[in-house]
Amino acid sequence: MDKILEAVVMSSYPNNVKQGLVRRVIEAAKQPMDSEQCWSMLELSTKLYLTGDTKYKREIGKEVLEVYGHYHPEEFEEFFNVRFLLSLLQEGYGPLGKRSHYVLDYIQLGLQFVLESPSANSIFNLLRIEVLRKVCERPSPKQCAKISKLLTQHPQCIPTGKHQILFCQQLIRCIGQFQCISEGEEDIMEFLEQVNKVSGLLQRIWRTQTSAILPSLKELFTIISSTEEQEAPSNALASVVQFVPLELTDGVIRNLTNDDSITDVQMMTAISRMIDWVSWPLGKNIDKWIIALLKGLAAVKKFSILIEVTLSKIEKVFSKLLYPIVREGALSVLQYMLLSFQHSHEAFHLLLPHIPRLVASLKKEDSNSATSSLEQLAELIHCMFFRFSGFPDLYEPVLEAVKALPIPNEDRIKHLLGQNAWTSQKNELACFYPRLASKSETGKIGLINLGNTCYMNSIIQSLFMASDFRHSVLNLAEGNSQPLMTKLQWLFAFLEHSQRPAISPESFLSASWPPWFTPGAQQDCSEYLKYLLDRLHEEEKTGKRIYQKLKESSLMSQAIEQHYLNKTLIEKMFGGKMMTKIRCLKCLNVSSREEAFTDLSLAFPPPDRNVLSTGSASVLPVEEIGPQFIEPPGNPSQIMGSPRIQRKPHVSGDHAAPLVPVETLGFQEPGDQATPLSSNAVGMDSAKDPLLAFGEQTCSPKDSRSVPDLINYFLSPERLTAENKYHCEKCASLQDAEKVAELTEGPHYLILTLLRFSFDPRTMKRKKILDNVSIPLVLKLPVLVTPEESEDACQRRKDRAAPGSSFVSVVYDLCSVVVHSGISSESGHYYCYSRECSDTITCGQPRDGAQKPASDKQLDFEIQWYLFNDTRVSFSSFESVSNVTSFFPKDTAYVLFYRQRPGRQSCLMHGAGAEASRPHGEPSLNKDLMEAISKDNILYLQEQEKEARNRAAYISALPKSPLWWRDFDRDKDDDNSSGGCSPAAGGGGSGSFHGLVF
């Protein structure tokens, strides 16, 4: 019968004809027959099953074996003996030998017919040993899956005792070497199915034998932490972790993170490979294990590992949000990585270029998964905006991408940031940041934040960028008996000459710290600036004079020269004077008092108060787009300097007197009309200045506030009535009066503080005024002078005003803007925009006798702006300065620095300013300072080399990934593909799926 069957199978008859003949043979096999015939048929069916070159032949072999197992059990048991099985497992079958792929299927097929036989236990014992030997030989995923299928169906064959633990460990090692060679989607799905069968066997074993779990996990960690392997272990290991009970997580992580035998490099390698597992499509709880290990490392303060791993892997995790099948886990890991990485903006900034494209892709997908992920991603982004404010240029495209998505409230943001930080002690991370970095491409140097010291950093950078002041400080002679000024000189020198990307201002902070400031708390930068300037002024004023004095102009009169020599450096650079006049409305007597100031504090007028001249815009805040200018004189004047005086409250309850346009200044007799300064005052003709002429065409939009608006409000007459009546000496009683301020001396650097913080009696808290205020690039400031001063300082001008006028127009250029980001003075963040304003124009008459006006310089926006944000310095623009509040409503200009433009009018006003504006040579630093900078630069180079070596040791341990960041790049080309797992729901080809998994 075996000969007949073999002849039929090997014949060339059609399969349907063969099938009929085979069916007769199989029916005949159900009848009793002798042992010899049974053996012959079993041998033939075994041969067909194990060596058949077609699926049909193997199916025939399988049918015959099943018939003889059912109807001839004794003969089958005798044939299916231990010796035969051992031979199959160790040597294979026939000419194929060990290359026979169906041995395990054959054994699994036959086992069902010998389970009750006397030889069953012997077969089980044999298989327990042989499957262990097999997995130690690292079989292919297909063979491993067959072993798993065999043992899942026949658990009696699973190794027991110590062999069972060893079997689990070796099976995990097999999984670690699994690779899917093909990129076809069907092959990948088959591979995933094979992996699941193998990991499912581990789950079955762990359920019945929990003692095998921890040794298995130890082996898993050994594999993923190994730094000796040529190739990284397979991501298929992720399938193992999903079956570990979550209740074991805390204990396992605690043991790992406290194991002294595990080196940092091994730990970094392990967590890096685990993070790669987020791309495994069918895993569960993988994200929970990754986050648990990250939290465990934070608990034992392994910050260097966390920093390196986060920075090297966060982009890859982010890219997996494109794929719905792994999105949930990837988003969980991304959220923890970002929310815990709070000591630096570096991790978040790595993602900025990719966020708009991801958001666009998720919107296009239009699925529940995409919608949910978009909302969570937007919440995460706003948390990062809140934590790392001060980067408007970088954040603008991201903000545009997420503007239509919900914005979390501040309590929610603080909650998320508060519960995820690695540590509440910021100084614990100080040694890890800044990391190895090169100097900014701008050539400028940042300042390290020492714990909410951004208020100081912004002020120092603004003062440093005031080039005239900086040169004066750097030129101070050694032994000037001014300890605070000396520390500022050292700080400026390091900012100018250090090779570091950022330096620590710790020494200067301790020396300039106002005693009432709370360490570690956010402070008011304006308050700090006033204190600093006062300290520097008083230090010099009390006898610690500048060693090397500035040279005086030959055009100065003796009186002006003496006046100038008696000034301190702070007075020369930032000092101005203001005349406050009060007129009794009964007797019309006027009393006046002159006061010095170093900054003007500009309050906001009440919402219903129009502070502009007739025909001008209202005071409703609007967004500003592009550069803003004022046409006639825009006049800064209010007091928050040495005598700290605020002329007007934020909101006044009285009805103010009719407003006097800023151009007129002073008192007007009833019936007089306001006369624009540009037509009848001493000063430049704005029509001849191309920069100012352009400003006339680009003045503030309607319904907006501008700096000139606030100045107008400050300089406008104020009625003193009711409880604020003025005591008139002439009347010897309290009388209604009118008070007005006039600028009598314009400072070289004009500092304007916008009083944004006010006390709200309803809430009993300080609140911030978030109104957008447009900032002019050029400011024209009318200053009151006497005719004698005018004639003594400069020649009479052809365009002088009509007789009796006593104002000159002083032009100021914007050079720094300190921005506060936040809604309270006790919180938020400070950063600043700055540029170096310098001019070679000086007072005096050119050889040809023609006066050379300062406004002859071209319409000039090319002076480079910089954005200083603690350690980060980047290029910026005036457009960014103008638009920052439009894009980020909580980011508002707070302190402005203007520099007086050198020219004829500055000769009149400020001898120090005229001298300071002359071209500066390179300051010559004293020997000790030069040596200190040189030594620190050498030390920095040594630190760089050491850091590079240490980091190389970490980075070399990270697994290499050839498909590092192709997800977004490939996305551009796969928009029209079809499949199951692409960025868009239902899109993506096999290539993108392969990239996801592998």
Coordinates of N, CA and C in Angstrom, one line a residue, residues 206-272:
W206 N 5.5 32.5 33.4 CA 5.5 33.4 34.5 C 4.2 33.3 35.4
R207 N 3.1 33.0 34.7 CA 1.8 32.9 35.4 C 1.9 31.7 36.4
T208 N 2.4 30.6 35.9 CA 2.5 29.4 36.8 C 3.7 29.4 37.7
Q209 N 4.7 30.1 37.3 CA 6.0 30.1 38.1 C 6.5 31.5 38.3
T210 N 6.0 32.3 39.2 CA 6.4 33.7 39.4 C 7.8 33.8 39.8
S211 N 8.4 32.8 40.3 CA 9.8 32.9 40.7 C 10.8 33.1 39.5
A212 N 10.2 32.8 38.3 CA 11.1 32.9 37.1 C 11.1 34.3 36.5
I213 N 10.2 35.2 37.1 CA 10.1 36.6 36.5 C 11.4 37.4 36.7
L214 N 11.8 37.5 38.0 CA 12.9 38.4 38.3 C 14.2 37.9 37.6
P215 N 14.5 36.6 37.6 CA 15.7 36.2 36.9 C 15.6 36.5 35.4
S216 N 14.4 36.4 34.9 CA 14.2 36.7 33.4 C 14.5 38.2 33.2
L217 N 13.9 39.1 34.1 CA 14.1 40.5 33.9 C 15.6 40.9 34.1
K218 N 16.3 40.2 35.0 CA 17.7 40.4 35.1 C 18.5 40.1 33.8
E219 N 18.1 39.0 33.2 CA 18.7 38.7 31.9 C 18.4 39.7 30.9
L220 N 17.1 40.2 30.9 CA 16.7 41.2 29.9 C 17.6 42.5 30.1
F221 N 17.8 42.9 31.3 CA 18.5 44.1 31.6 C 20.0 43.9 31.2
T222 N 20.5 42.7 31.4 CA 21.9 42.4 31.0 C 22.1 42.6 29.5
I223 N 21.0 42.1 28.8 CA 21.1 42.2 27.3 C 21.1 43.7 26.8
I224 N 20.1 44.5 27.4 CA 19.9 45.8 26.9 C 21.0 46.8 27.4
S225 N 21.7 46.4 28.5 CA 22.7 47.3 29.0 C 24.1 46.9 28.5
S226 N 24.2 45.9 27.8 CA 25.5 45.5 27.3 C 26.1 46.5 26.3
T227 N 27.4 46.9 26.5 CA 28.0 47.8 25.6 C 29.0 47.1 24.7
E228 N 29.0 45.8 24.8 CA 30.0 45.0 24.0 C 29.4 44.5 22.7
E229 N 28.1 44.5 22.6 CA 27.5 43.9 21.4 C 27.8 44.8 20.2
Q230 N 28.0 44.1 19.0 CA 28.2 44.9 17.8 C 26.9 45.5 17.3
E231 N 25.8 44.8 17.4 CA 24.5 45.3 17.0 C 23.6 45.4 18.3
A232 N 22.8 46.4 18.2 CA 21.8 46.6 19.3 C 20.8 45.5 19.3
P233 N 20.4 45.1 20.5 CA 19.4 44.0 20.6 C 18.1 44.4 19.9
S234 N 17.3 43.5 19.5 CA 16.1 43.7 18.8 C 15.0 44.4 19.7
N235 N 14.3 45.3 19.0 CA 13.1 46.0 19.7 C 12.0 45.0 20.1
A236 N 12.2 43.8 19.5 CA 11.2 42.7 19.9 C 11.2 42.4 21.4
L237 N 12.3 42.8 22.1 CA 12.3 42.6 23.5 C 11.2 43.4 24.2
A238 N 10.7 44.4 23.6 CA 9.6 45.2 24.2 C 8.4 44.2 24.4
S239 N 8.2 43.2 23.6 CA 7.1 42.3 23.8 C 7.2 41.5 25.1
V240 N 8.4 41.4 25.7 CA 8.6 40.7 26.9 C 8.1 41.5 28.1
V241 N 8.4 42.8 28.1 CA 8.1 43.7 29.2 C 6.6 43.8 29.4
Q242 N 5.8 43.7 28.4 CA 4.4 44.0 28.5 C 3.7 42.9 29.4
F243 N 4.4 41.8 29.6 CA 3.7 40.7 30.4 C 4.2 40.7 31.8
V244 N 5.1 41.6 32.2 CA 5.6 41.7 33.6 C 4.5 42.4 34.4
P245 N 4.0 41.8 35.5 CA 3.0 42.4 36.3 C 3.5 43.8 36.8
L246 N 2.6 44.8 36.6 CA 3.0 46.2 37.0 C 3.2 46.4 38.5
E247 N 2.7 45.5 39.3 CA 2.9 45.6 40.7 C 4.4 45.3 41.1
L248 N 5.1 44.7 40.2 CA 6.5 44.5 40.4 C 7.4 45.7 40.1
T249 N 6.8 46.7 39.4 CA 7.6 47.8 38.8 C 8.5 48.5 39.9
D250 N 7.9 48.9 41.0 CA 8.6 49.7 42.0 C 9.8 48.9 42.5
G251 N 9.6 47.7 42.9 CA 10.7 46.9 43.4 C 11.8 46.6 42.4
V252 N 11.4 46.3 41.2 CA 12.4 46.1 40.1 C 13.3 47.4 39.9
I253 N 12.6 48.5 39.7 CA 13.3 49.7 39.4 C 14.2 50.1 40.6
R254 N 13.7 50.0 41.8 CA 14.5 50.3 43.0 C 15.8 49.5 43.0
N255 N 15.6 48.2 42.8 CA 16.8 47.3 42.8 C 17.8 47.7 41.7
L256 N 17.3 48.1 40.5 CA 18.2 48.5 39.4 C 18.9 49.8 39.7
T257 N 18.2 50.8 40.1 CA 18.8 52.1 40.3 C 19.7 52.1 41.6
N258 N 19.6 51.2 42.5 CA 20.5 51.2 43.6 C 21.6 50.1 43.6
D259 N 21.7 49.5 42.4 CA 22.7 48.4 42.2 C 24.0 49.1 41.8
D260 N 25.0 49.1 42.8 CA 26.3 49.7 42.5 C 27.1 49.0 41.4
S261 N 26.8 47.8 41.1 CA 27.5 47.1 40.1 C 27.2 47.5 38.7
I262 N 26.1 48.2 38.5 CA 25.6 48.7 37.2 C 26.3 50.1 37.0
T263 N 27.1 50.2 36.0 CA 27.8 51.5 35.7 C 26.8 52.5 35.0
D264 N 27.2 53.8 35.1 CA 26.3 54.8 34.4 C 26.2 54.5 32.9
V265 N 27.3 54.1 32.3 CA 27.3 53.8 30.9 C 26.3 52.7 30.6
Q266 N 26.3 51.6 31.4 CA 25.4 50.5 31.2 C 23.9 51.0 31.4
M267 N 23.7 51.8 32.4 CA 22.3 52.3 32.7 C 21.9 53.2 31.5
M268 N 22.8 54.0 31.0 CA 22.4 54.9 29.9 C 22.0 54.0 28.7
T269 N 22.8 53.0 28.4 CA 22.6 52.2 27.3 C 21.2 51.5 27.4
A270 N 20.9 51.0 28.6 CA 19.7 50.3 28.8 C 18.5 51.2 28.6
I271 N 18.5 52.3 29.3 CA 17.3 53.2 29.2 C 17.2 53.7 27.7
S272 N 18.3 53.9 27.1 CA 18.2 54.4 25.7 C 17.5 53.3 24.8

